[in-house]
Tab-separated table of C-alpha atoms in Angstrom:
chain	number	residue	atom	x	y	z
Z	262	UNK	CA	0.000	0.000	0.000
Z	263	UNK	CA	1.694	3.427	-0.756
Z	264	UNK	CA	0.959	6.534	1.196
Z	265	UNK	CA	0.198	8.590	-2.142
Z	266	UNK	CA	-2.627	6.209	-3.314
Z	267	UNK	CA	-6.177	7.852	-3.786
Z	268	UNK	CA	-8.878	6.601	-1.914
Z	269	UNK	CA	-10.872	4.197	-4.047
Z	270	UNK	CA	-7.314	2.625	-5.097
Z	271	UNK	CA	-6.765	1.946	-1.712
Z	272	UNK	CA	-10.039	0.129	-0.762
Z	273	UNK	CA	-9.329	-1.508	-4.168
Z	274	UNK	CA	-6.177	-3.139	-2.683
Z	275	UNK	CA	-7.222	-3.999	0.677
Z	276	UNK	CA	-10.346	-6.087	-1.384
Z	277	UNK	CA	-7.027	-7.827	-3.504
Z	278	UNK	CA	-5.347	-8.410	-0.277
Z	279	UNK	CA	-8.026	-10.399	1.517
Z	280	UNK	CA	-8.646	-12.392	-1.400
Z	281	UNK	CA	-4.937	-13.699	-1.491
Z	282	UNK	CA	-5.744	-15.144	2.271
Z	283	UNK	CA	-6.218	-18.624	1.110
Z	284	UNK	CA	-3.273	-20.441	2.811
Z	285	UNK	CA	-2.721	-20.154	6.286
Z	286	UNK	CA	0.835	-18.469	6.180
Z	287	UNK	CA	-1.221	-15.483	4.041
Z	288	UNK	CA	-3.847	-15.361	6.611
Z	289	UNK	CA	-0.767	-14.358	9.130
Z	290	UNK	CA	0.715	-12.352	6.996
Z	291	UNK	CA	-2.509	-10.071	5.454
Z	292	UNK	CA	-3.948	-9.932	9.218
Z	293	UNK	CA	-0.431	-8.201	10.209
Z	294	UNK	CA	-0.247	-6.245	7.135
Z	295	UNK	CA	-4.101	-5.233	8.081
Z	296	UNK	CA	-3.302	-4.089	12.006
Z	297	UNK	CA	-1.076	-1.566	9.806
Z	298	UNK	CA	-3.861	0.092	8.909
Z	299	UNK	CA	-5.677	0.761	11.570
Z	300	UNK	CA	-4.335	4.002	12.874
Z	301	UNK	CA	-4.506	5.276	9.497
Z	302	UNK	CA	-5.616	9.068	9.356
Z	303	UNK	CA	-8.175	7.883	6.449
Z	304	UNK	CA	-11.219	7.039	8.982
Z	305	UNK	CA	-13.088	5.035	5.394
Z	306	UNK	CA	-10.005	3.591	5.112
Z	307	UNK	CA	-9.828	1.840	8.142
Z	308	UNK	CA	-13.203	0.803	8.198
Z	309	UNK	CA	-12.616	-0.985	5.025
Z	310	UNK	CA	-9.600	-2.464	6.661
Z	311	UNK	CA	-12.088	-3.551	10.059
Z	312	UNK	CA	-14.279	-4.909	7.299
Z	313	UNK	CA	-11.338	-6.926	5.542
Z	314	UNK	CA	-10.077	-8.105	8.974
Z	315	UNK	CA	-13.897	-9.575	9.317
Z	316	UNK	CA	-13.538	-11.217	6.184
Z	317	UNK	CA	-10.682	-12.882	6.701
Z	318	UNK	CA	-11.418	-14.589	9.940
Z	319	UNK	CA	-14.332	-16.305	7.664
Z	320	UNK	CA	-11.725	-17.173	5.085
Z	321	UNK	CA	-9.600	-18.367	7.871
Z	322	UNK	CA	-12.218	-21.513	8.990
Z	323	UNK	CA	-12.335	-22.278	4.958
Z	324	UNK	CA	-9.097	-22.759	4.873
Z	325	UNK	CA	-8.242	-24.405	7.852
Z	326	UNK	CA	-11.445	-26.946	7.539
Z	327	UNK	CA	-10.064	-27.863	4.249
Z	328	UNK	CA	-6.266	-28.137	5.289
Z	329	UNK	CA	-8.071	-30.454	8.116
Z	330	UNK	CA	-9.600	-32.715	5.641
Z	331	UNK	CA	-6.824	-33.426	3.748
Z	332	UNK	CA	-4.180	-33.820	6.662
Z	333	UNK	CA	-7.066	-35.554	8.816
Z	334	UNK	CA	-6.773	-33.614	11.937
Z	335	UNK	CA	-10.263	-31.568	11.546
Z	336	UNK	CA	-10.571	-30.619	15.060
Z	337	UNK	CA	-7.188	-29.131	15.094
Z	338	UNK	CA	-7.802	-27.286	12.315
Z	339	UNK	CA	-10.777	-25.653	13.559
Z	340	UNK	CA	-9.651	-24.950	16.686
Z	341	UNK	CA	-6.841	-22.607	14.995
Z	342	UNK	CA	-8.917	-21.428	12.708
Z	343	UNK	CA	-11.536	-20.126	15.729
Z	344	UNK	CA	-8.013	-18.799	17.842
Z	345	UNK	CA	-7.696	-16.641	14.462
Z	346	UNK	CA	-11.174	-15.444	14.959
Z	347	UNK	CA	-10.671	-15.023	18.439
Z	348	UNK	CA	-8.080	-12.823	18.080
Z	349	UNK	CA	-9.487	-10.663	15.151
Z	350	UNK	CA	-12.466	-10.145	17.689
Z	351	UNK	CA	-10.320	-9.232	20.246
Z	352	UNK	CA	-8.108	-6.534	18.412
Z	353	UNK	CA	-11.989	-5.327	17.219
Z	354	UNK	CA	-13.052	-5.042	20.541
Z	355	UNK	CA	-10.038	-2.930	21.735
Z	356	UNK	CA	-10.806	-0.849	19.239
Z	357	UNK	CA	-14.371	-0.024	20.299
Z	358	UNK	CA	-12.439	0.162	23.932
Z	359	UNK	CA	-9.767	3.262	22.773
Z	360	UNK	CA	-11.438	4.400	19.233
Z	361	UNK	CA	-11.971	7.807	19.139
Z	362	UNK	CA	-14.338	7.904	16.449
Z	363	UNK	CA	-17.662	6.639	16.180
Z	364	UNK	CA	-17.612	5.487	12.467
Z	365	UNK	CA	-14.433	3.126	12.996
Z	366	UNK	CA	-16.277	2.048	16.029
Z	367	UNK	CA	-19.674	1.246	15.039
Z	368	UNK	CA	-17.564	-0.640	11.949
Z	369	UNK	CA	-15.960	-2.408	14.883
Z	370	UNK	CA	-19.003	-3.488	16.004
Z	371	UNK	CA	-20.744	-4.621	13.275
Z	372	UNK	CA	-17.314	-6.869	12.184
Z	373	UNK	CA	-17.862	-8.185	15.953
Z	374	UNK	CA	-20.988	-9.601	15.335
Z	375	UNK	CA	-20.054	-11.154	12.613
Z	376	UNK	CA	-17.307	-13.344	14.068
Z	377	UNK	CA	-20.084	-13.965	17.305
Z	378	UNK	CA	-22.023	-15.752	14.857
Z	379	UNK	CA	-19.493	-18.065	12.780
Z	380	UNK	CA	-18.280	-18.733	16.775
Z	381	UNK	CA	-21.539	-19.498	18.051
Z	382	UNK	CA	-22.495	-21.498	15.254
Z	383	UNK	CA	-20.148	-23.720	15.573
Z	384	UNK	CA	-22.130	-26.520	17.602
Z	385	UNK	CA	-19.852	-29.350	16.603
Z	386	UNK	CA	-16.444	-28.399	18.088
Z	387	UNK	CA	-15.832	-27.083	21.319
Z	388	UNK	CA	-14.431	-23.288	21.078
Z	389	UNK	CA	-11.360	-23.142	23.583
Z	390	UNK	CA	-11.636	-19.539	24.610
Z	391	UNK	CA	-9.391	-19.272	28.037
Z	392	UNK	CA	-9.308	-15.602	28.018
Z	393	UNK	CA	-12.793	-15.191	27.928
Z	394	UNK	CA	-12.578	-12.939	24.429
Z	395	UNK	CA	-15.904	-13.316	23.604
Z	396	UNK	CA	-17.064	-12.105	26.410
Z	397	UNK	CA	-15.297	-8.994	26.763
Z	398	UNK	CA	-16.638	-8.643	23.032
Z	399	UNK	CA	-19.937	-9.175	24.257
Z	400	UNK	CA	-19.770	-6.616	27.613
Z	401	UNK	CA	-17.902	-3.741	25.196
Z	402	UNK	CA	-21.336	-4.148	22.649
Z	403	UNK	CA	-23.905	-4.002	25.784
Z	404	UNK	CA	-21.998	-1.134	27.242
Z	405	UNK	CA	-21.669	0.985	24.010
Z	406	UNK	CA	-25.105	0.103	23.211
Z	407	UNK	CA	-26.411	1.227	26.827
Z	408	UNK	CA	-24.319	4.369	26.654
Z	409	UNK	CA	-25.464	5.084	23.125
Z	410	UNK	CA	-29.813	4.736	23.865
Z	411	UNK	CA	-28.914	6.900	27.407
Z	412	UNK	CA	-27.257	9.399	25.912
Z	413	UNK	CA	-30.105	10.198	23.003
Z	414	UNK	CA	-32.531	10.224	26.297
Z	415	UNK	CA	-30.330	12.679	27.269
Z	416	UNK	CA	-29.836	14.845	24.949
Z	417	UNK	CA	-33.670	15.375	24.017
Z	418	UNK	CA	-34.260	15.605	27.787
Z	419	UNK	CA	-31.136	18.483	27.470
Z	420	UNK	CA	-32.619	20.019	24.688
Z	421	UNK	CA	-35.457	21.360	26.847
Z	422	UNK	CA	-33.094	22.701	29.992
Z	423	UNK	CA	-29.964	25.083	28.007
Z	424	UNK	CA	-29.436	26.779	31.568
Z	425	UNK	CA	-28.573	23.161	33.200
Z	426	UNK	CA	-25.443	23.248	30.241
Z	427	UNK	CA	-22.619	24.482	32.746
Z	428	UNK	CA	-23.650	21.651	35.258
Z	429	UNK	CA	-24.006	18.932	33.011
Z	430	UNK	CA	-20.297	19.369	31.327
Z	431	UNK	CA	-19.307	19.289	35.365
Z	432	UNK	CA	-21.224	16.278	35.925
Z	433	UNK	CA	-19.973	13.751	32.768
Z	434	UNK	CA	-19.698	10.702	34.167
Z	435	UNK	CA	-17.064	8.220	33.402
Z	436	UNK	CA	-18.888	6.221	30.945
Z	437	UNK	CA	-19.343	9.102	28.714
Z	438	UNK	CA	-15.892	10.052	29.054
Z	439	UNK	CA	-14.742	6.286	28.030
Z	440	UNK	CA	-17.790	5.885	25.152
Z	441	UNK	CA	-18.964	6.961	22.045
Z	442	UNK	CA	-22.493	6.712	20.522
Z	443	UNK	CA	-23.063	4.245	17.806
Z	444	UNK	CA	-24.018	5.330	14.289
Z	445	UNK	CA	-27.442	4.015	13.386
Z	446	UNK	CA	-26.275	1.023	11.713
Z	447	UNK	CA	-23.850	-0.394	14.535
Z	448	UNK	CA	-26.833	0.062	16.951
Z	449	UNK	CA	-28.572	-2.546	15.080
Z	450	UNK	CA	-26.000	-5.054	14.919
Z	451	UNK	CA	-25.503	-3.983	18.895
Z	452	UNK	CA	-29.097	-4.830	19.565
Z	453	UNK	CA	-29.325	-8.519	17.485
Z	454	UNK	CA	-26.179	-9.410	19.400
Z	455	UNK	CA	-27.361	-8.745	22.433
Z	456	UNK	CA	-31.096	-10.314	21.508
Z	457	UNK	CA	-28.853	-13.516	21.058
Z	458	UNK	CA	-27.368	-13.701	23.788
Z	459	UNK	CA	-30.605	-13.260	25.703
Z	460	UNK	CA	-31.558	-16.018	23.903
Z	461	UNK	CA	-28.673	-18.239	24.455
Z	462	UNK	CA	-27.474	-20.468	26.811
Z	463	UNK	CA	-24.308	-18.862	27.859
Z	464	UNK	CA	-24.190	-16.458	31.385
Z	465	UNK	CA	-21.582	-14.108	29.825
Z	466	UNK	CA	-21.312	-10.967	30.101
Z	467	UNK	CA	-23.075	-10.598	33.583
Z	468	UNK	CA	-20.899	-12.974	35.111
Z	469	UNK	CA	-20.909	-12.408	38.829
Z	470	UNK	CA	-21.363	-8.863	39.203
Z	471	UNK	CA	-25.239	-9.372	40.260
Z	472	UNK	CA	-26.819	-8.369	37.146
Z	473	UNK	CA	-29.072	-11.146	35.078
Z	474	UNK	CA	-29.881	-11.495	31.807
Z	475	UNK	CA	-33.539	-10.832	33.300
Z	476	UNK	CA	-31.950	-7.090	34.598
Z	477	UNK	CA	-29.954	-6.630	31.189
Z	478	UNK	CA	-33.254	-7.334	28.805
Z	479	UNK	CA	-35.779	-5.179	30.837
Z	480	UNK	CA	-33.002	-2.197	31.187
Z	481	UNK	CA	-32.681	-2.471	27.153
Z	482	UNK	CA	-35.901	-3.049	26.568
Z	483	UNK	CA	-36.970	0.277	28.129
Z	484	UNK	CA	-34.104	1.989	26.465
Z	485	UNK	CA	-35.689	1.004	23.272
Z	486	UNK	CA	-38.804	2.121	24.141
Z	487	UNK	CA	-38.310	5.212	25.178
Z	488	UNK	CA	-36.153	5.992	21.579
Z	489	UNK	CA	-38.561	3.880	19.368
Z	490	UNK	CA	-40.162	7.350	17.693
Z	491	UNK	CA	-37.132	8.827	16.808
Z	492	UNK	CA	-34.925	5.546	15.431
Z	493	UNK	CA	-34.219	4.862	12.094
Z	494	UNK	CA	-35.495	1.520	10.229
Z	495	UNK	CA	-33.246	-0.988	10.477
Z	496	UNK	CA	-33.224	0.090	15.056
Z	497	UNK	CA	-36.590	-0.165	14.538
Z	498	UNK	CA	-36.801	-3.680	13.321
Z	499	UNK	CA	-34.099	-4.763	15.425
Z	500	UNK	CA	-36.049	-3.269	18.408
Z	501	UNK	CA	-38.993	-5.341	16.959
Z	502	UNK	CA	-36.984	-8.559	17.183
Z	503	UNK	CA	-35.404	-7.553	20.671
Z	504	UNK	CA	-39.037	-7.197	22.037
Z	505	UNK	CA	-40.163	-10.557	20.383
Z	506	UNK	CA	-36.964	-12.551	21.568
Z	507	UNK	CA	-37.721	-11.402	25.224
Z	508	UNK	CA	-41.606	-12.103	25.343
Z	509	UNK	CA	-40.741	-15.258	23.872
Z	510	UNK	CA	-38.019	-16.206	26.224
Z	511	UNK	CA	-41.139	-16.622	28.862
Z	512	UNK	CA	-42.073	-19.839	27.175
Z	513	UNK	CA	-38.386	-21.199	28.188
Z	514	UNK	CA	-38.646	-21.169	31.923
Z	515	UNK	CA	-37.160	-17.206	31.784
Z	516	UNK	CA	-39.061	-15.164	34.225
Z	517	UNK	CA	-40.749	-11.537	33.161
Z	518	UNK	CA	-41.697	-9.228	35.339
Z	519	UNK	CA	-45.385	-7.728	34.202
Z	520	UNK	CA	-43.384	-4.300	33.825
Z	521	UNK	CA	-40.717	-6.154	30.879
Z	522	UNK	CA	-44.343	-7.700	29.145
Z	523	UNK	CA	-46.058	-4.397	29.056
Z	524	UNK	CA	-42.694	-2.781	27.335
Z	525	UNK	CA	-42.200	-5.602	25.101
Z	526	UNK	CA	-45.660	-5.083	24.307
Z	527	UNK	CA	-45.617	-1.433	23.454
Z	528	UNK	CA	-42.506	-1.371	21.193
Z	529	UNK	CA	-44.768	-4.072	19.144
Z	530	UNK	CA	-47.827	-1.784	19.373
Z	531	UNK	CA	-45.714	0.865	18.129
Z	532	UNK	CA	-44.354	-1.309	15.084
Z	533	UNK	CA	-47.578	-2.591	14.305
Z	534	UNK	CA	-48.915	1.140	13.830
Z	535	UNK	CA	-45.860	2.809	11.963
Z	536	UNK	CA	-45.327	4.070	8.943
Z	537	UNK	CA	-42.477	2.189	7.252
Z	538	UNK	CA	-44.049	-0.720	5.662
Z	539	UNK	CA	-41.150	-2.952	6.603
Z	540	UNK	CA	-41.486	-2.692	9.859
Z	541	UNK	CA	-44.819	-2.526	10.237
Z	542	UNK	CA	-44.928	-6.012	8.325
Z	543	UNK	CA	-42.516	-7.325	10.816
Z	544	UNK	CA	-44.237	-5.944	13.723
């Protein structure tokens, strides 16, 4: 990559790169030729570079699976090809942890959930995760996500009280010194992830700290609620989804309270009655 390439040339090259990942000395060497990019004063260009890095965790199980199959040691394989992924979610979610801008972040983010998925769909060999990666991934996502719905509630409440302005830059807490708000598109992805891990059977990211996934849904459910009117279509659906995951979770032995059924219930009322025909459909 030279420093005097134009823009679209760049993304261009980072596209050629990724596709030569298909041995697993390249997949080293284009994920360290990748973490180059990353401070990168281009902010488009490093989320193309986030993107590639998403990519070529995906690549990496290909690759690996098939290396497994012809040297016989499958379950080897995969487990490299998952400490790969590991590792690219990892560097992502350090990224959302000292990122100082909110479109490399949300990128982040979205690249996160992607590699959440290919790991959690992988019911047939046993991910060896010592360092607990994903759930750090999975506690940076609710915590950006939290700090992201608050801080719209915020704001509109702010918008109302200019004399309180001199107090309130006193009074930033530490989370919004240490977060940044989501663009519209990364608070979708924030809100399926955490959906599906209301939905699943792991405990992370509460862990021991007193908080459970019963406390987590009802705090984002109400979140939602309260920003439903003024989110775009794709939070919308997503908020749709949340709602339906939670209500349904009751069937599974997951206790509601009736204060999580009636909000669960409203963001659907509200869906059901909007005017984007998508999600009213889904609604």
């Amino acid at each position: 990559m030279k420093a005097l390439d134009p823009p679209p040339t760049r993304i261009i090259k980072i596209d050629i790169l990724v596709s030569l990942a298909l041995e697993p000395a390249a997949i080293e060497a284009v994920l360290k030729e990748l973490r180059t990019y990353i401070r990168n004063a281009d902010k488009k260009f490093v989320c193309a570079s986030i993107r590639g890095v998403g990519r070529v965790a995906e690549l990496a199980r290909i690759v690996y699976d098939r290396h497994g199959q012809l040297s016989g040691s499958i379950q080897q394989e995969r487990q490299t090809a998952n400490r790969i992924a590991l590792d690219c979610l990892y560097g992502l979610a350090v990224i959302t942890q000292a990122g100082d801008n909110p479109m490399v972040v949300g990128e982040a983010v979205c690249v996160m959930q992607c590699i959440l998925t290919m790991l959690s769909c992988d019911v047939d060999h046993a991910i060896e995760d010592p360092n607990h990666v994903q759930t750090f991934a999975l506690r940076r996502i609710l915590l950006l996500l939290v700090h992201t719905l608050s801080s719209r509630s915020k704001s509109s409440d702010t918008s109302d009280n200019q004399d309180d302005d001199d107090d309130d830059i006193n009074n930033v807490s530490d989370l919004d010194k240490l977060s940044l708000e989501l663009p519209e598109h990364a608070v979708a992805s924030a809100i399926w992830t955490i959906g599906e891990w209301l939905i699943s059977s792991s405990s992370s990211p509460s862990h021991n700290n007193g908080t459970s996934k019963s406390q987590v849904g009802t705090e984002i459910a109400r979140l939602l609620d309260q920003q439903y009117p003024d989110m775009s279509t794709a939070e919308k659906c997503q908020s749709i989804h949340f709602a339906s995951k939670l209500l349904l979770l009751g069937s599974t032995g997951f206790t509601h309270s009736t204060t999580t059924t009636a909000i669960c219930e409203h963001i659907l009322s509200m869906g059901r009655i909007d005017v984007h025909p998508d999600v009213k459909d889904r609604a």
